[in-house]
Short mmCIF file of C-alpha atoms and ligand atoms in Angstrom, two decimals:
data_model
loop_
_atom_site.label_atom_id
_atom_site.label_comp_id
_atom_site.label_asym_id
_atom_site.label_seq_id
_atom_site.Cartn_x
_atom_site.Cartn_y
_atom_site.Cartn_z
CA MET A 500 -4.60 17.57 -7.25
CA SER A 501 -5.88 16.83 -3.79
CA PHE A 502 -8.83 18.92 -2.31
CA LEU A 503 -6.78 19.54 0.54
CA ARG A 504 -4.23 21.46 -1.71
CA ASN A 505 -4.82 25.01 -3.47
CA LYS A 506 -4.30 25.99 -7.04
CA THR A 507 -0.55 26.18 -6.49
CA GLY A 508 -0.42 22.77 -5.08
CA MET A 509 0.08 23.98 -1.33
CA LEU A 510 -1.51 22.49 1.55
CA ILE A 511 -4.29 24.77 2.43
CA ASN A 512 -3.63 24.96 6.06
CA GLU A 513 -4.42 29.09 6.87
CA ASP A 514 -8.16 28.49 6.35
CA VAL A 515 -8.38 25.02 8.07
CA LEU A 516 -6.33 26.15 10.82
CA GLY A 517 -7.89 29.57 11.20
CA ARG A 518 -11.24 27.82 11.91
CA LEU A 519 -10.08 26.02 14.63
CA PHE A 520 -9.17 29.21 16.73
CA SER A 521 -12.34 31.19 16.49
CA GLY A 522 -16.05 30.57 16.49
CA TRP A 523 -18.09 28.30 19.07
CA THR A 524 -16.58 25.26 18.11
CA SER A 525 -13.32 26.22 19.51
CA MET A 526 -15.57 27.55 22.69
CA LEU A 527 -17.08 24.31 23.09
CA ARG A 528 -13.65 22.44 22.87
CA LYS A 529 -12.13 24.73 25.43
CA CYS A 530 -15.23 24.03 27.86
CA MET A 531 -14.77 20.42 27.21
CA PHE A 532 -11.12 20.46 28.04
CA ARG A 533 -11.80 22.42 31.09
CA VAL A 534 -13.95 19.76 32.43
CA LEU A 535 -11.27 16.98 31.37
CA ARG A 536 -8.64 18.75 33.45
CA ALA A 537 -10.64 17.82 36.86
CA GLY A 538 -8.86 14.79 36.20
CA PRO A 539 -5.16 13.69 35.64
CA ILE A 540 -3.80 15.12 31.96
CA PRO A 541 -1.12 12.93 30.70
CA ARG A 542 2.51 14.51 30.32
CA HIS A 543 3.48 12.77 27.09
CA VAL A 544 0.99 11.30 23.95
CA ALA A 545 2.85 9.22 21.35
CA ILE A 546 0.88 8.41 18.27
CA ILE A 547 1.17 5.96 15.46
CA MET A 548 -0.61 7.69 12.68
CA ASP A 549 -1.78 4.58 10.91
CA GLY A 550 -4.52 4.05 7.98
CA ASN A 551 -3.67 7.05 5.64
CA ARG A 552 -3.88 5.01 2.45
CA ARG A 553 -6.97 3.08 3.76
CA TYR A 554 -8.78 6.67 4.31
CA ALA A 555 -7.68 7.80 0.51
CA LYS A 556 -9.14 4.31 -0.80
CA ARG A 557 -12.30 4.25 1.08
CA LYS A 558 -12.88 7.85 -0.03
CA ARG A 559 -11.94 7.22 -3.66
CA LEU A 560 -9.34 10.04 -3.47
CA GLN A 561 -6.12 10.32 -5.23
CA GLU A 562 -2.96 8.34 -3.92
CA GLY A 563 -1.05 10.59 -1.53
CA THR A 564 -4.57 12.60 -0.35
CA GLY A 565 -4.57 10.26 2.64
CA HIS A 566 -1.06 11.46 3.80
CA ASP A 567 -1.94 15.04 3.37
CA ALA A 568 -4.97 14.43 5.40
CA GLY A 569 -2.77 12.72 8.05
CA ALA A 570 -0.32 15.64 8.25
CA MET A 571 -3.36 17.86 8.78
CA ALA A 572 -4.75 16.01 11.44
CA LEU A 573 -1.43 16.00 13.23
CA LEU A 574 -1.39 20.06 13.12
CA TYR A 575 -4.92 19.71 14.71
CA LEU A 576 -3.95 17.43 17.32
CA LEU A 577 -0.82 19.44 18.10
CA VAL A 578 -3.26 22.46 18.82
CA TYR A 579 -5.61 20.67 21.02
CA CYS A 580 -3.06 19.11 22.89
CA TYR A 581 -1.61 22.73 23.44
CA GLU A 582 -5.11 23.62 24.61
CA LEU A 583 -5.35 20.76 26.96
CA GLY A 584 -1.78 21.21 28.73
CA ILE A 585 -0.11 18.15 27.07
CA LYS A 586 3.50 18.83 27.34
CA TYR A 587 5.08 16.25 24.66
CA VAL A 588 3.61 14.94 21.66
CA THR A 589 5.46 12.31 19.78
CA ALA A 590 4.41 11.17 16.24
CA TYR A 591 5.80 8.19 14.18
CA ALA A 592 5.72 9.72 10.83
CA PHE A 593 8.18 7.44 8.85
CA SER A 594 9.78 4.33 9.75
CA ILE A 595 12.95 2.85 8.37
CA ASP A 596 11.13 -0.02 7.03
CA ASN A 597 8.81 2.59 5.20
CA PHE A 598 11.80 2.99 2.88
CA LYS A 599 10.96 -0.18 1.20
CA ARG A 600 7.43 1.28 -0.13
CA ASN A 601 6.96 1.99 -3.69
CA PRO A 602 9.95 4.79 -4.55
CA GLU A 603 7.02 7.25 -5.83
CA GLU A 604 5.12 7.19 -2.49
CA VAL A 605 8.47 7.51 -0.70
CA GLN A 606 9.18 10.58 -2.48
CA LYS A 607 5.90 11.98 -1.77
CA ILE A 608 5.83 11.42 1.95
CA MET A 609 9.26 13.11 1.82
CA ASP A 610 7.82 15.85 -0.07
CA LEU A 611 5.11 16.35 2.42
CA MET A 612 7.60 16.02 5.23
CA MET A 613 9.54 19.28 3.71
CA GLU A 614 6.11 20.98 3.63
CA SER A 615 5.44 19.96 7.30
CA VAL A 616 8.49 21.43 8.26
CA PHE A 617 7.42 24.88 7.07
CA LEU A 618 4.11 24.57 8.35
CA LEU A 619 5.75 23.61 11.78
CA ALA A 620 8.12 26.64 11.77
CA ARG A 621 5.30 28.77 11.53
CA LEU A 622 2.92 26.88 13.93
CA SER A 623 5.75 26.95 16.40
CA LYS A 624 6.05 30.81 16.35
CA ILE A 625 2.48 30.90 17.06
CA TYR A 626 2.35 28.41 20.00
CA SER A 627 6.08 28.38 21.18
CA LEU A 628 6.45 24.52 20.05
CA ARG A 629 9.58 23.13 20.16
CA VAL A 630 10.19 20.62 17.35
CA HIS A 631 12.36 17.75 17.69
CA PHE A 632 13.35 14.92 14.77
CA ALA A 633 14.18 11.70 16.29
CA GLY A 634 15.75 8.83 13.93
CA ASN A 635 18.64 8.23 11.60
CA LEU A 636 18.49 11.30 9.76
CA GLN A 637 21.38 10.32 7.63
CA LEU A 638 19.03 8.12 5.76
CA LEU A 639 17.11 11.38 4.66
CA SER A 640 17.96 13.64 1.71
CA ALA A 641 20.41 16.49 2.66
CA ASP A 642 17.74 19.21 1.72
CA LEU A 643 15.18 17.72 4.44
CA ARG A 644 17.91 16.99 7.01
CA LYS A 645 19.07 20.69 6.75
CA ALA A 646 15.52 22.00 7.10
CA ALA A 647 14.76 19.69 9.98
CA LYS A 648 18.31 20.71 11.52
CA LYS A 649 17.29 24.26 11.11
CA LEU A 650 13.85 23.66 12.77
CA MET A 651 15.20 21.80 15.75
CA GLU A 652 17.70 24.89 16.07
CA ASN A 653 14.94 27.75 15.84
CA THR A 654 12.71 26.07 18.18
CA ALA A 655 15.20 24.94 20.75
CA ASP A 656 14.41 27.36 23.11
CA ASN A 657 10.57 27.08 22.99
CA SER A 658 8.90 25.58 25.94
CA ASN A 659 4.88 25.41 25.74
CA LEU A 660 5.05 21.82 24.05
CA VAL A 661 7.64 19.75 22.54
CA LEU A 662 6.87 17.70 19.38
CA THR A 663 9.05 14.89 18.51
CA ILE A 664 8.76 13.70 14.88
CA CYS A 665 10.32 10.11 14.60
CA VAL A 666 11.29 9.99 10.95
CA SER A 667 13.65 7.25 9.62
CA TYR A 668 12.95 5.91 12.80
CA THR A 669 12.73 2.14 14.40
CA CYS A 670 13.46 1.64 17.93
CA SER A 671 15.57 -1.26 17.36
CA ASP A 672 17.94 1.05 15.26
CA GLU A 673 17.89 3.68 17.93
CA ILE A 674 18.94 0.79 20.56
CA LEU A 675 21.77 -0.07 18.26
CA HIS A 676 22.87 3.30 17.69
CA ALA A 677 22.77 4.29 21.56
CA ILE A 678 25.00 1.10 22.17
CA GLU A 679 27.21 1.90 19.60
CA GLU A 680 27.71 5.43 21.04
CA SER A 681 28.05 4.49 24.57
CA CYS A 682 30.91 1.82 23.35
CA LYS A 683 32.77 4.91 21.57
CA GLU A 684 32.37 6.96 24.37
CA LYS A 685 33.75 4.42 27.08
CA THR A 686 36.42 3.57 24.64
CA LYS A 687 37.63 7.37 24.28
CA ILE A 688 37.76 7.36 28.33
CA ALA A 689 39.54 4.50 28.54
CA GLY A 690 41.87 5.60 25.93
CA ARG A 691 42.42 8.77 27.84
CA ASP A 692 43.54 6.88 30.86
CA ASP A 693 46.79 5.19 30.06
CA ARG A 694 46.26 1.86 32.21
CA GLY A 695 42.72 2.02 32.48
CA GLN A 696 42.84 2.24 36.03
CA GLY A 697 39.96 4.24 37.94
CA THR A 698 38.13 4.13 34.62
CA ASP A 699 34.34 3.11 34.72
CA ARG A 700 34.48 0.83 31.42
CA VAL A 701 31.17 -0.92 32.05
CA ILE A 702 28.42 0.00 30.26
CA LYS A 703 25.16 0.93 32.36
CA LEU A 704 21.84 1.55 31.41
CA VAL A 705 22.21 5.36 31.78
CA ASP A 706 24.67 5.49 29.46
CA ILE A 707 22.55 3.84 27.10
CA GLU A 708 19.69 6.09 27.97
CA LYS A 709 21.68 9.04 27.20
CA HIS A 710 22.30 8.29 23.81
CA MET A 711 18.70 7.48 22.85
CA TYR A 712 17.19 9.56 20.13
CA MET A 713 14.06 10.18 22.40
CA ALA A 714 16.63 11.22 25.21
CA VAL A 715 15.40 14.74 25.39
CA VAL A 716 11.74 13.71 26.16
CA PRO A 717 10.20 11.81 29.12
CA ASP A 718 8.96 8.16 28.30
CA PRO A 719 5.30 8.23 26.82
CA ASP A 720 2.26 7.81 29.22
CA ILE A 721 0.05 6.84 26.33
CA ILE A 722 0.53 5.50 22.79
CA ILE A 723 -2.34 5.73 20.43
CA ARG A 724 -2.60 3.48 17.37
CA THR A 725 -5.02 4.60 14.81
CA GLY A 726 -6.37 2.03 11.83
CA GLY A 727 -7.54 -0.52 14.44
CA GLU A 728 -4.27 -2.50 15.02
CA TRP A 729 -2.66 -3.01 18.08
CA ARG A 730 1.05 -3.59 16.83
CA LEU A 731 3.87 -1.28 18.18
CA SER A 732 5.58 -1.46 14.77
CA ASN A 733 9.14 -1.11 16.22
CA PHE A 734 7.85 2.24 17.73
CA LEU A 735 9.38 3.21 21.26
CA LEU A 736 9.85 -0.36 22.46
CA TRP A 737 12.54 1.07 24.82
CA GLN A 738 10.46 3.88 26.28
CA SER A 739 6.85 2.02 26.67
CA CYS A 740 7.26 -0.36 29.11
CA CYS A 741 4.90 1.30 31.53
CA CYS A 742 2.65 3.33 29.22
CA HIS A 743 -1.23 3.09 28.31
CA LEU A 744 -1.91 1.29 25.05
CA SER A 745 -4.80 2.62 22.87
CA SER A 746 -5.97 1.48 19.84
CA ILE A 747 -8.57 3.36 17.81
CA PHE A 748 -10.41 2.16 14.85
CA THR A 749 -10.70 5.44 13.25
CA VAL A 750 -7.98 5.74 10.24
CA TRP A 751 -5.70 8.54 11.41
CA PRO A 752 -7.03 11.57 9.08
CA GLU A 753 -10.30 11.09 10.92
CA PHE A 754 -8.94 11.33 14.34
CA GLY A 755 -10.36 14.36 15.92
CA VAL A 756 -10.97 16.19 19.11
CA LEU A 757 -13.60 13.62 20.34
CA HIS A 758 -11.16 10.77 19.81
CA LEU A 759 -8.65 12.58 22.00
CA VAL A 760 -10.96 13.14 24.77
CA TRP A 761 -12.21 9.27 24.57
CA VAL A 762 -8.29 8.52 24.95
CA VAL A 763 -7.47 11.01 27.94
CA LEU A 764 -11.10 9.79 29.77
CA ASP A 765 -9.51 6.00 29.33
CA PHE A 766 -6.45 7.06 30.61
CA GLN A 767 -8.01 8.89 33.62
CA HIS A 768 -10.10 5.90 34.16
CA LYS A 769 -6.77 3.70 34.73
CA TYR A 770 -5.33 6.23 36.83
CA THR A 771 -4.85 4.55 39.90
CA TYR A 772 -2.38 2.35 37.77
CA PHE A 773 -0.32 5.22 36.30
CA ALA A 774 -0.31 7.25 39.60
CA ARG A 775 2.20 4.63 41.01
CA LYS A 776 4.56 5.84 38.21
CA LYS A 777 6.11 8.70 39.87
CA ASN A 778 6.22 11.89 38.15
CA ALA A 779 3.76 10.44 35.26
CA ILE A 780 1.34 12.70 35.36
CA VAL A 781 1.34 16.54 34.86
CA ASP A 782 0.95 18.73 38.06
CA LEU A 783 -2.37 20.16 37.65
CA GLY A 784 -1.54 23.13 39.33
CA ASN A 785 0.91 23.85 36.61
CA GLY A 786 -0.76 22.63 33.61
C1 FPP B 1924 3.65 16.93 9.76
C2 FPP B 1924 4.16 15.69 9.65
C3 FPP B 1924 5.51 15.29 10.19
C4 FPP B 1924 3.52 14.81 8.69
C5 FPP B 1924 3.72 13.59 8.70
C6 FPP B 1924 2.83 12.89 7.64
C7 FPP B 1924 2.23 11.45 7.66
C8 FPP B 1924 0.64 11.59 7.79
C9 FPP B 1924 3.06 10.64 7.43
C10 FPP B 1924 2.55 8.98 8.00
C11 FPP B 1924 2.99 8.27 6.89
C12 FPP B 1924 2.76 6.72 7.30
C13 FPP B 1924 3.93 5.77 6.78
C14 FPP B 1924 1.77 6.42 7.88
C15 FPP B 1924 0.93 4.98 7.94
O1 FPP B 1924 0.13 5.01 7.29
P1 FPP B 1924 -0.30 3.95 5.98
O2 FPP B 1924 0.77 4.70 4.52
O3 FPP B 1924 0.58 2.77 6.36
O4 FPP B 1924 -1.70 3.79 5.54
P2 FPP B 1924 -2.69 2.34 5.48
O5 FPP B 1924 -2.43 1.84 7.15
O6 FPP B 1924 -3.73 2.77 5.31
O7 FPP B 1924 -1.82 1.41 4.65
#
């Protein structure tokens, strides 16, 4: 059993999360965030959560513990982002290519995902989070798909922060899906118009963008990749044309509040470039 799980095998979130919101550490964090808010705060932060297995290996922990710790790190990050005033967080939780991994590992990650859905349901009530799943959900088990859809429906009216979990996702699949849906839509419209006259049959960028899995959120301002790599690994390729890339050497389970502060400071440093991108920055008056 992993050190992050209790005797019944459940992730020990209560204590860990409880400690986040009380005491002097929480006070220090809030002071730090207050100072950080003197500068521009990114509206949307996306993360490639790399290095979970390396973390477990380095610490000589059981297999799977790295992903447990990674899931906890994401819950922590959500709270930090909420406190800082970041409105959108997107996490690359499982790519379509990850299905090629050892079946046992895939099953463990899927079980963790199911468990995370329940944890997120509780967290979303406390913080009024909206949870959105982006990806080819047909590739997931019926149970996980059902739980994910239920969580999306139950949190659809929440507005403090939108968490998008990219699962069974690759951006090339997302683009293909959006083009297919656009073609279907255009064919339907053309079919309704007998002679095809007056019908706009040409597929435009807006048609494709409308059908992207990520259409419900604005493009990211920052993509953070942990584990020391710079690759995008088929994550948000369409949406990342103007975004700031940040590669952190730390493995994902060890990503903490100070890493987030560093990334935001780095973003603020490049503010002059980002300021050219209209609406990229949260209006501090409202944040
Ligand atoms: C709440 C929620 C949605 C939880 C998601 C759980 C989680 C952290 C999933 C990450 C899965 C994954 C394949 C990460 C990449 O690290 P890796 O396994 O490739 O590690 P490595 O780079 O050390 O090999």
